[in-house]
Coordinates of C-alpha atoms and ligand atoms in Angstrom, one line a residue:
X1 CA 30.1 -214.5 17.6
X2 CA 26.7 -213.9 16.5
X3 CA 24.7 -213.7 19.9
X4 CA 28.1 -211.4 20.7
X5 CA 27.1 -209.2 18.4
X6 CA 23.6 -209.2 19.4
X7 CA 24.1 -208.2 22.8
X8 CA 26.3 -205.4 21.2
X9 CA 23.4 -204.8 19.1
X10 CA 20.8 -204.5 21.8
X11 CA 23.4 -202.7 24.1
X12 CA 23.9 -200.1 21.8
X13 CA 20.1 -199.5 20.7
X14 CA 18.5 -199.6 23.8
X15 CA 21.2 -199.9 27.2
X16 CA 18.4 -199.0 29.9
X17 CA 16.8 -202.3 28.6
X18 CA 20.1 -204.2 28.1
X19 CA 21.0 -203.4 31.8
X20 CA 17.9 -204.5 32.8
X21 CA 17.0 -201.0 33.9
X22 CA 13.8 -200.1 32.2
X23 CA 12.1 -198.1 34.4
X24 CA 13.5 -198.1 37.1
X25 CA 14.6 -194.9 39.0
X26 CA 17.9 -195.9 40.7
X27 CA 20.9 -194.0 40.9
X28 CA 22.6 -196.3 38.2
X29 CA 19.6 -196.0 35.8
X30 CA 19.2 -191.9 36.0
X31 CA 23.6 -191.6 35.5
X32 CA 22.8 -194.1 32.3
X33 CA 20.3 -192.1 31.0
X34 CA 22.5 -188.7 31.9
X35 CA 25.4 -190.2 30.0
X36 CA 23.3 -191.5 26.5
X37 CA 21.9 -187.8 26.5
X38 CA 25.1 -186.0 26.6
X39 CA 27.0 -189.2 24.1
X40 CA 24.2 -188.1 22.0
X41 CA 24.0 -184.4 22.1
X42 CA 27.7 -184.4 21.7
X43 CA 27.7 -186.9 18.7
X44 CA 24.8 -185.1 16.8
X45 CA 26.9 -181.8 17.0
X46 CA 29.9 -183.4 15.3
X47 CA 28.2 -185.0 13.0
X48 CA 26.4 -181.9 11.9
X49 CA 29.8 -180.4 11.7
X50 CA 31.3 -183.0 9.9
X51 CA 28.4 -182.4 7.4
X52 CA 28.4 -178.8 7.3
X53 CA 32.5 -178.7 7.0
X54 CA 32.1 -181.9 4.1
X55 CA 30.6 -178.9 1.9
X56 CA 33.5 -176.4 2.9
X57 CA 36.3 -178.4 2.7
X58 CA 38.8 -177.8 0.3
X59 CA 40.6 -181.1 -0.6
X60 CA 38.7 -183.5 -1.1
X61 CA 41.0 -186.6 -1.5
X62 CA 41.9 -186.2 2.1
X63 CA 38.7 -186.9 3.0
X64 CA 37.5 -189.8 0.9
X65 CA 36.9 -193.3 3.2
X66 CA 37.4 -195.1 -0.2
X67 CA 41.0 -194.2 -1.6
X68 CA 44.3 -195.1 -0.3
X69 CA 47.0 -192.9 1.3
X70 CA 49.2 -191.8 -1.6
X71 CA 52.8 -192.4 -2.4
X72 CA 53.2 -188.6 -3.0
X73 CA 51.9 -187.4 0.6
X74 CA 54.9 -189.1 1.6
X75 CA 58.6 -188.7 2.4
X76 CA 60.2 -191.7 -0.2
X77 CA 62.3 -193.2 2.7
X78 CA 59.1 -194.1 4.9
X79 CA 57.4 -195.3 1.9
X80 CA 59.9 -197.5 0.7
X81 CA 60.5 -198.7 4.0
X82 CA 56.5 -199.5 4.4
X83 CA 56.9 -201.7 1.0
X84 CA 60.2 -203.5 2.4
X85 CA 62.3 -201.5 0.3
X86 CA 64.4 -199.7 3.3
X87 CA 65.7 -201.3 6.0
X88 CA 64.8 -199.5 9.6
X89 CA 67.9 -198.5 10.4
X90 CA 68.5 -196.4 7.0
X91 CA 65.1 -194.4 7.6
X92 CA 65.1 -194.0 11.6
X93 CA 67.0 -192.0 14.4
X94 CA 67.4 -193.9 17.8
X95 CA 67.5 -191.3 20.0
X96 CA 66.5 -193.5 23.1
X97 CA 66.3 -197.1 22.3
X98 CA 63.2 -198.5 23.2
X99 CA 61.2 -194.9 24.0
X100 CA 62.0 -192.4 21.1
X101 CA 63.0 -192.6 17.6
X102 CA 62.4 -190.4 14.6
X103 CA 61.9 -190.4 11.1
X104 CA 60.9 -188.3 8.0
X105 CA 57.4 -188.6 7.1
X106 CA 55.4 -186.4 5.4
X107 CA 57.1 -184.5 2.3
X108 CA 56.5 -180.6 2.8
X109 CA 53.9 -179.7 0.0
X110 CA 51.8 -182.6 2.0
X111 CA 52.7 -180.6 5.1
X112 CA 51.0 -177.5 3.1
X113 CA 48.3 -178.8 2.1
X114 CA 47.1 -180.4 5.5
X115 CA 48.0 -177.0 7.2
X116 CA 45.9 -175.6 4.1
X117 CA 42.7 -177.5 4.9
X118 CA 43.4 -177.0 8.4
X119 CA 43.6 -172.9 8.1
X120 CA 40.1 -173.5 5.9
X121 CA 38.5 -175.0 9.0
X122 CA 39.6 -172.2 11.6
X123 CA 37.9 -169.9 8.9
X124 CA 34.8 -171.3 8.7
X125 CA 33.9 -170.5 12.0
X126 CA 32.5 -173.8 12.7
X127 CA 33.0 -175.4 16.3
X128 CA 35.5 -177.9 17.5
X129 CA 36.3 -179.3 20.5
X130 CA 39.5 -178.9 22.1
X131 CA 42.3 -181.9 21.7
X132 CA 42.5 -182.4 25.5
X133 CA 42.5 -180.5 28.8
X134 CA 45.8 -178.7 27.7
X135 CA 46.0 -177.6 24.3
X136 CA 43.5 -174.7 24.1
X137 CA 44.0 -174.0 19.9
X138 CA 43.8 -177.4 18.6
X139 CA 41.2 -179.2 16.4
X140 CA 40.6 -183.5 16.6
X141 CA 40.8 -184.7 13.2
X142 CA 37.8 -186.7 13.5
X143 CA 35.5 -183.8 14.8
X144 CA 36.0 -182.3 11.2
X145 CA 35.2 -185.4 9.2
X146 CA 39.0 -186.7 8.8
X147 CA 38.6 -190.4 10.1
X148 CA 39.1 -192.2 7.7
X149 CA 42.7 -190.1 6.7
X150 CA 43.1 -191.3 10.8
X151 CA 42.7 -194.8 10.3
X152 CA 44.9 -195.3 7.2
X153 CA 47.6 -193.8 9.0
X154 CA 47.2 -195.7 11.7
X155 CA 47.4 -198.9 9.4
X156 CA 50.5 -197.7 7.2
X157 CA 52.2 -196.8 10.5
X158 CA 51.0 -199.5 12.7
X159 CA 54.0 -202.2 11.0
X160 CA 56.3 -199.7 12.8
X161 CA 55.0 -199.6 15.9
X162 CA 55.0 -203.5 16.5
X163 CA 58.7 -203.3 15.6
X164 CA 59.3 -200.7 17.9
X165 CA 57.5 -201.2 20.7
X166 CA 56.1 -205.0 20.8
X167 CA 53.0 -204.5 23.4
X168 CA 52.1 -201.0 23.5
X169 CA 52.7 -200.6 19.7
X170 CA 51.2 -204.1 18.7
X171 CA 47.4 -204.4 17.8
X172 CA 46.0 -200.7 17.5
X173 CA 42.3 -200.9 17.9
X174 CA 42.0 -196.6 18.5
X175 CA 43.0 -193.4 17.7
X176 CA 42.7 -189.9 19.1
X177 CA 44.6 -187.6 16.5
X178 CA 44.8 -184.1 16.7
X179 CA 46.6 -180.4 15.7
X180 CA 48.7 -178.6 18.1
X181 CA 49.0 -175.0 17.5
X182 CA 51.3 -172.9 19.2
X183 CA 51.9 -168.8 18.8
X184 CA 52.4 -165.4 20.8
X185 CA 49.2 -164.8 22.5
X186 CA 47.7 -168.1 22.5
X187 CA 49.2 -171.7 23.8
X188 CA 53.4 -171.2 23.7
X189 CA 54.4 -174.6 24.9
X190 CA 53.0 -177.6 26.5
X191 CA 53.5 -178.5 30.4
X192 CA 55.1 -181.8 31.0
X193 CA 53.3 -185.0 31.5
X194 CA 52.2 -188.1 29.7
X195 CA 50.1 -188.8 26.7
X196 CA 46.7 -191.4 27.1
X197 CA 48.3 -193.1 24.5
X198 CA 50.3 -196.4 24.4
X199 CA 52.3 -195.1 21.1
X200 CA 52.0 -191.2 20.2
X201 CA 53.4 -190.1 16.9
X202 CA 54.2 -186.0 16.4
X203 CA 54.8 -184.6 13.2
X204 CA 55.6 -180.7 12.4
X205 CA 53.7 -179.7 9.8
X206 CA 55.1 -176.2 10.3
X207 CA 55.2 -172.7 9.7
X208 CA 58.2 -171.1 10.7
X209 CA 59.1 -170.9 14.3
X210 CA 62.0 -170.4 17.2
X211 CA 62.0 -172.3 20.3
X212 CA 59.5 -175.3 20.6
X213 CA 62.0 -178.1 22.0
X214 CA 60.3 -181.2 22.8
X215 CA 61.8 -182.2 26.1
X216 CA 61.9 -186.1 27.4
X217 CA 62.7 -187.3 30.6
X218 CA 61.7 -190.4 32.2
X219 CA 58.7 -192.8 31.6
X220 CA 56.1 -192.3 34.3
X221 CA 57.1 -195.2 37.2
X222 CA 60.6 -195.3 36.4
X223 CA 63.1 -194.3 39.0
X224 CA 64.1 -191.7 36.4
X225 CA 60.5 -190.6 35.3
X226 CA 61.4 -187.1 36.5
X227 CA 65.4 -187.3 35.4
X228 CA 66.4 -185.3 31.6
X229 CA 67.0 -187.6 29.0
X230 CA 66.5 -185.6 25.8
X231 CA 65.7 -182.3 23.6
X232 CA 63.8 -183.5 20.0
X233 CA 63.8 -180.5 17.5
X234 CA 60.7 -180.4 15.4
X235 CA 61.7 -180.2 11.4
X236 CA 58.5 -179.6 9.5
X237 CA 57.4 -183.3 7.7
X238 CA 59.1 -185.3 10.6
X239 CA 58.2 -187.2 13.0
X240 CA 59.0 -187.7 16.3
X241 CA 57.6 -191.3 18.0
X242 CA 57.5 -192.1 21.6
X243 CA 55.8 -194.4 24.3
X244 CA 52.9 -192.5 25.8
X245 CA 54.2 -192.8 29.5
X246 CA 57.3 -191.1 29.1
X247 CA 57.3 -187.9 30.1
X248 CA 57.2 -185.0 28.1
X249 CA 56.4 -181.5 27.4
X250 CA 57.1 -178.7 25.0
X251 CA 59.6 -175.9 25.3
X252 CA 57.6 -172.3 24.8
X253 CA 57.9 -170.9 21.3
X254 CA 59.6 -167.6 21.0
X255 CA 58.9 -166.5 17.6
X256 CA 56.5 -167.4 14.6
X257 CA 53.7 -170.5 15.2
X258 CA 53.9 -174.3 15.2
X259 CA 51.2 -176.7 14.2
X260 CA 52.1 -180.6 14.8
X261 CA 49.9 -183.2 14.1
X262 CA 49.9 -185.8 17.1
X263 CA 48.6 -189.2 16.8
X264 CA 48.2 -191.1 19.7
X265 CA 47.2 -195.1 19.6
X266 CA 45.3 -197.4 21.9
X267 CA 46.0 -201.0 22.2
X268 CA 43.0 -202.8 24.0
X269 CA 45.1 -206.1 24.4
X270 CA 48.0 -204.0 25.3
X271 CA 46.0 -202.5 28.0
X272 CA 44.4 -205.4 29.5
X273 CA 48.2 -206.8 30.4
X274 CA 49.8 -206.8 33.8
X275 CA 52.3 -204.3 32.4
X276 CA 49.8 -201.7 31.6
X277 CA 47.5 -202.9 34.4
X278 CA 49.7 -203.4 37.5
X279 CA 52.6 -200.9 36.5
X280 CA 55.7 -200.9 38.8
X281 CA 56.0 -197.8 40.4
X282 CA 59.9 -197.0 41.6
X283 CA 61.3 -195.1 44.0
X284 CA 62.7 -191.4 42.4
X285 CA 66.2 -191.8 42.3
X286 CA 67.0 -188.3 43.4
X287 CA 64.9 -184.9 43.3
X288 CA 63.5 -184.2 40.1
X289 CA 65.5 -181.8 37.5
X290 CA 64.1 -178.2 37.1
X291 CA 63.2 -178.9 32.9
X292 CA 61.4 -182.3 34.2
X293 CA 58.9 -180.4 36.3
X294 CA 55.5 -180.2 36.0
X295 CA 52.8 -177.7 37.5
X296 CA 49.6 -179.7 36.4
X297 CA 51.0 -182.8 37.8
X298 CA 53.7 -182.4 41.1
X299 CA 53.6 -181.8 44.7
X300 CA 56.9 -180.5 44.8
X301 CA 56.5 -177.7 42.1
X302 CA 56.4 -174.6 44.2
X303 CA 59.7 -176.1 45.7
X304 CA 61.7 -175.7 42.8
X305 CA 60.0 -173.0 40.2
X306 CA 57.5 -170.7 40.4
X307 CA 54.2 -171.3 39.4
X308 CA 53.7 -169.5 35.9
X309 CA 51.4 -166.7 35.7
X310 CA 47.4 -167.6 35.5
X311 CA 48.7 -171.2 36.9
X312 CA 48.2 -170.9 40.4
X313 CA 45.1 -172.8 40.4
X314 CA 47.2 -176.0 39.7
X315 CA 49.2 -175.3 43.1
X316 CA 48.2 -178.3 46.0
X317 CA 46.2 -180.4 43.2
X318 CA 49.8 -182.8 42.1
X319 CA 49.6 -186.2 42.9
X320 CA 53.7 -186.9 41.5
X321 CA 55.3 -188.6 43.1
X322 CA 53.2 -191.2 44.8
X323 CA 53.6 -191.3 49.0
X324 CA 56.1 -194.5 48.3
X325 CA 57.5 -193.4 45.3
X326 CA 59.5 -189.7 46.8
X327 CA 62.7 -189.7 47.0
X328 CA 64.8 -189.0 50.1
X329 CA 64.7 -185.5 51.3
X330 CA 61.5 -185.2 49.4
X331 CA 58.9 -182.4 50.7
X332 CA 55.9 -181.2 49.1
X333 CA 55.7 -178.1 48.5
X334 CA 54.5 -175.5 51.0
X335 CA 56.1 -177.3 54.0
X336 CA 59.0 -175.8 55.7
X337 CA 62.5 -177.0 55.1
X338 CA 63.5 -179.3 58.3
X339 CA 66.6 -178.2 59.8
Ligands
AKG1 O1 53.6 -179.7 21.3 C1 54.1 -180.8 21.1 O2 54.9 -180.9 20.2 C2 53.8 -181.9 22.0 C3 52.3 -182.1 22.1 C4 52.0 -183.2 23.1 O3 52.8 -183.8 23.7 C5 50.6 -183.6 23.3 O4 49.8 -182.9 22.8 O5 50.4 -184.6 23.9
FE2_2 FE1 52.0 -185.4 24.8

């Protein structure tokens, strides 16, 4: 254990050395050195956010590394349930066994006052990065100094996740938590696809809004990946909780906004199995249904839909399905019909 952590220690302070690349000019040693810079760079930045923001911020206890979640952020069913108090099935939906369930979470004047702190950042005009390659309005939690509220969610909801999902919802060693935000003239829904998370979690924190379904349909590998299973409606404090890999997206919104908070948890151990590492990858069963289709991610989008506007670029750059995963009569799109 200790000489692990010493090579962790020495990796970490000085990798060119650890590597055994000190000074030498290869390929491997220059895209090292390319890679601590920008780690760096974009580390420093956060952190001076993080600093900057710890002065701005406006309540404080959801900020402290030291305290404990409170009772009162929280709906009483999933609290009681969390101290063995409830049983599952008194406190849960089963809307698909195995894949997606959902329960109350947050009570509403907790939903307030993390939408609250969250407004408070957008007004300080302080940078943040964007949650991923899709959501264009979001913030990371951790990029504005709320880690530590991260992890002890995590904990407090990892019991459920074993129970739920033994493998992908056992052993959570990382997070990536962030806001959605959704309105007229910015993001209005969310194309379909799957999360890089073994377990995500999705809560509506609010405000008021029309529209906004969360559509399911099959996880990614599975005959049915691209078939409809399911419409979730977001209620402000619940949450909806789902395996990464099945697929996804979010109906446009057609009046008012919607902020969510999404948590989505890594399970190293998880990962390193043949389930996660070798997946199966089935056949489709039939051609994909219209709500299951996605622009970023299928070469037989133009085939059925239209791309939408400003989403052209996406067009010949799908890799779904896999050559030996289309199902009969599959073309990609472009081609001709054959006769
Ligand atoms: O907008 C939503 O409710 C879903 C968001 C989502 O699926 C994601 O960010 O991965
Ligand atoms: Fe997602």
């Amino acid at each position: 254990m200790v000489e692990l952590l010493q090579s962790l220690r020495h990796f970490l302070l000085d990798p060119k050395d650890y590597l055994g690349y000190e000074g030498s000019e290869s390929p491997e040693a220059r895209r090292l050195q390319n890679w601590c810079r920008d780690v760096a760079r974009v580390n420093g930045q956060r952190l001076q956010v993080i600093k900057k923001y710890g002065e701005l911020c406006r309540h404080h206890e959801l900020f402290d590394p030291i305290t404990t979640l409170k009772e009162d952020w929280f709906h009483p069913k999933i609290w009681a349930l969390m101290k063995g108090e409830e049983e599952l099935k008194d406190v849960l939906t089963e809307h698909l066994p195995g894949e997606v369930y959902s329960f109350p979470l947050f009570k509403e004047d907790f939903c307030d006052l993390l939408l609250d702190e969250i407004f408070n950042f957008y007004s300080s005009g302080l940078p943040a990065r964007r949650p991923n390659s899709m959501n264009n309005y979001g913030i990371i939690l951790s990029d504005i100094g709320l880690e530590p509220f991260v992890e002890k969610l995590q904990e407090f909801l990892q019991k459920l996740g074993e129970e739920l999902f033994p493998g992908p919802g056992s052993c959570w060693d990382g997070h990536h938590c962030f806001i959605v935000r959704y309105r007229e003239g910015e993001d209005l829904g969310l194309d379909m696809h799957t999360d890089d998370s073994d377990v995500t979690f999705n809560v509506c924190l609010g405000l008021d809004f029309a529209g906004a379904g969360l559509q399911f349909c099959g996880a990614a590998g599975a005959a049915n990946h691209r078939k409809y299973s399911m419409t979730y409606s977001h209620k402000k404090g619940h949450c909806v909780v789902h395996l990464g890999r099945k697929r996804h997206g979010a109906d446009d919104i057609t009046s008012g906004e919607r902020l969510n908070l999404i948590l989505w948890n890594h399970s190293s151990e998880y990962r390193q199995s043949k389930d996660y590492r070798m997946p199966a990858y089935a056949r489709e069963e039939a051609a994909p249904d219209p709500v299951c289709l996605s622009y970023t991610h299928d070469r037989d989008f133009g085939v059925f839909k239209d791309y939408p506007k400003n989403k052209q670029l996406f067009r010949g750059r799908g890799w779904c399905p896999p050559v030996n995963a289309e199902y009969a009569g599959f073309r990609p799109e472009g081609s001709k019909p054959s006769l």
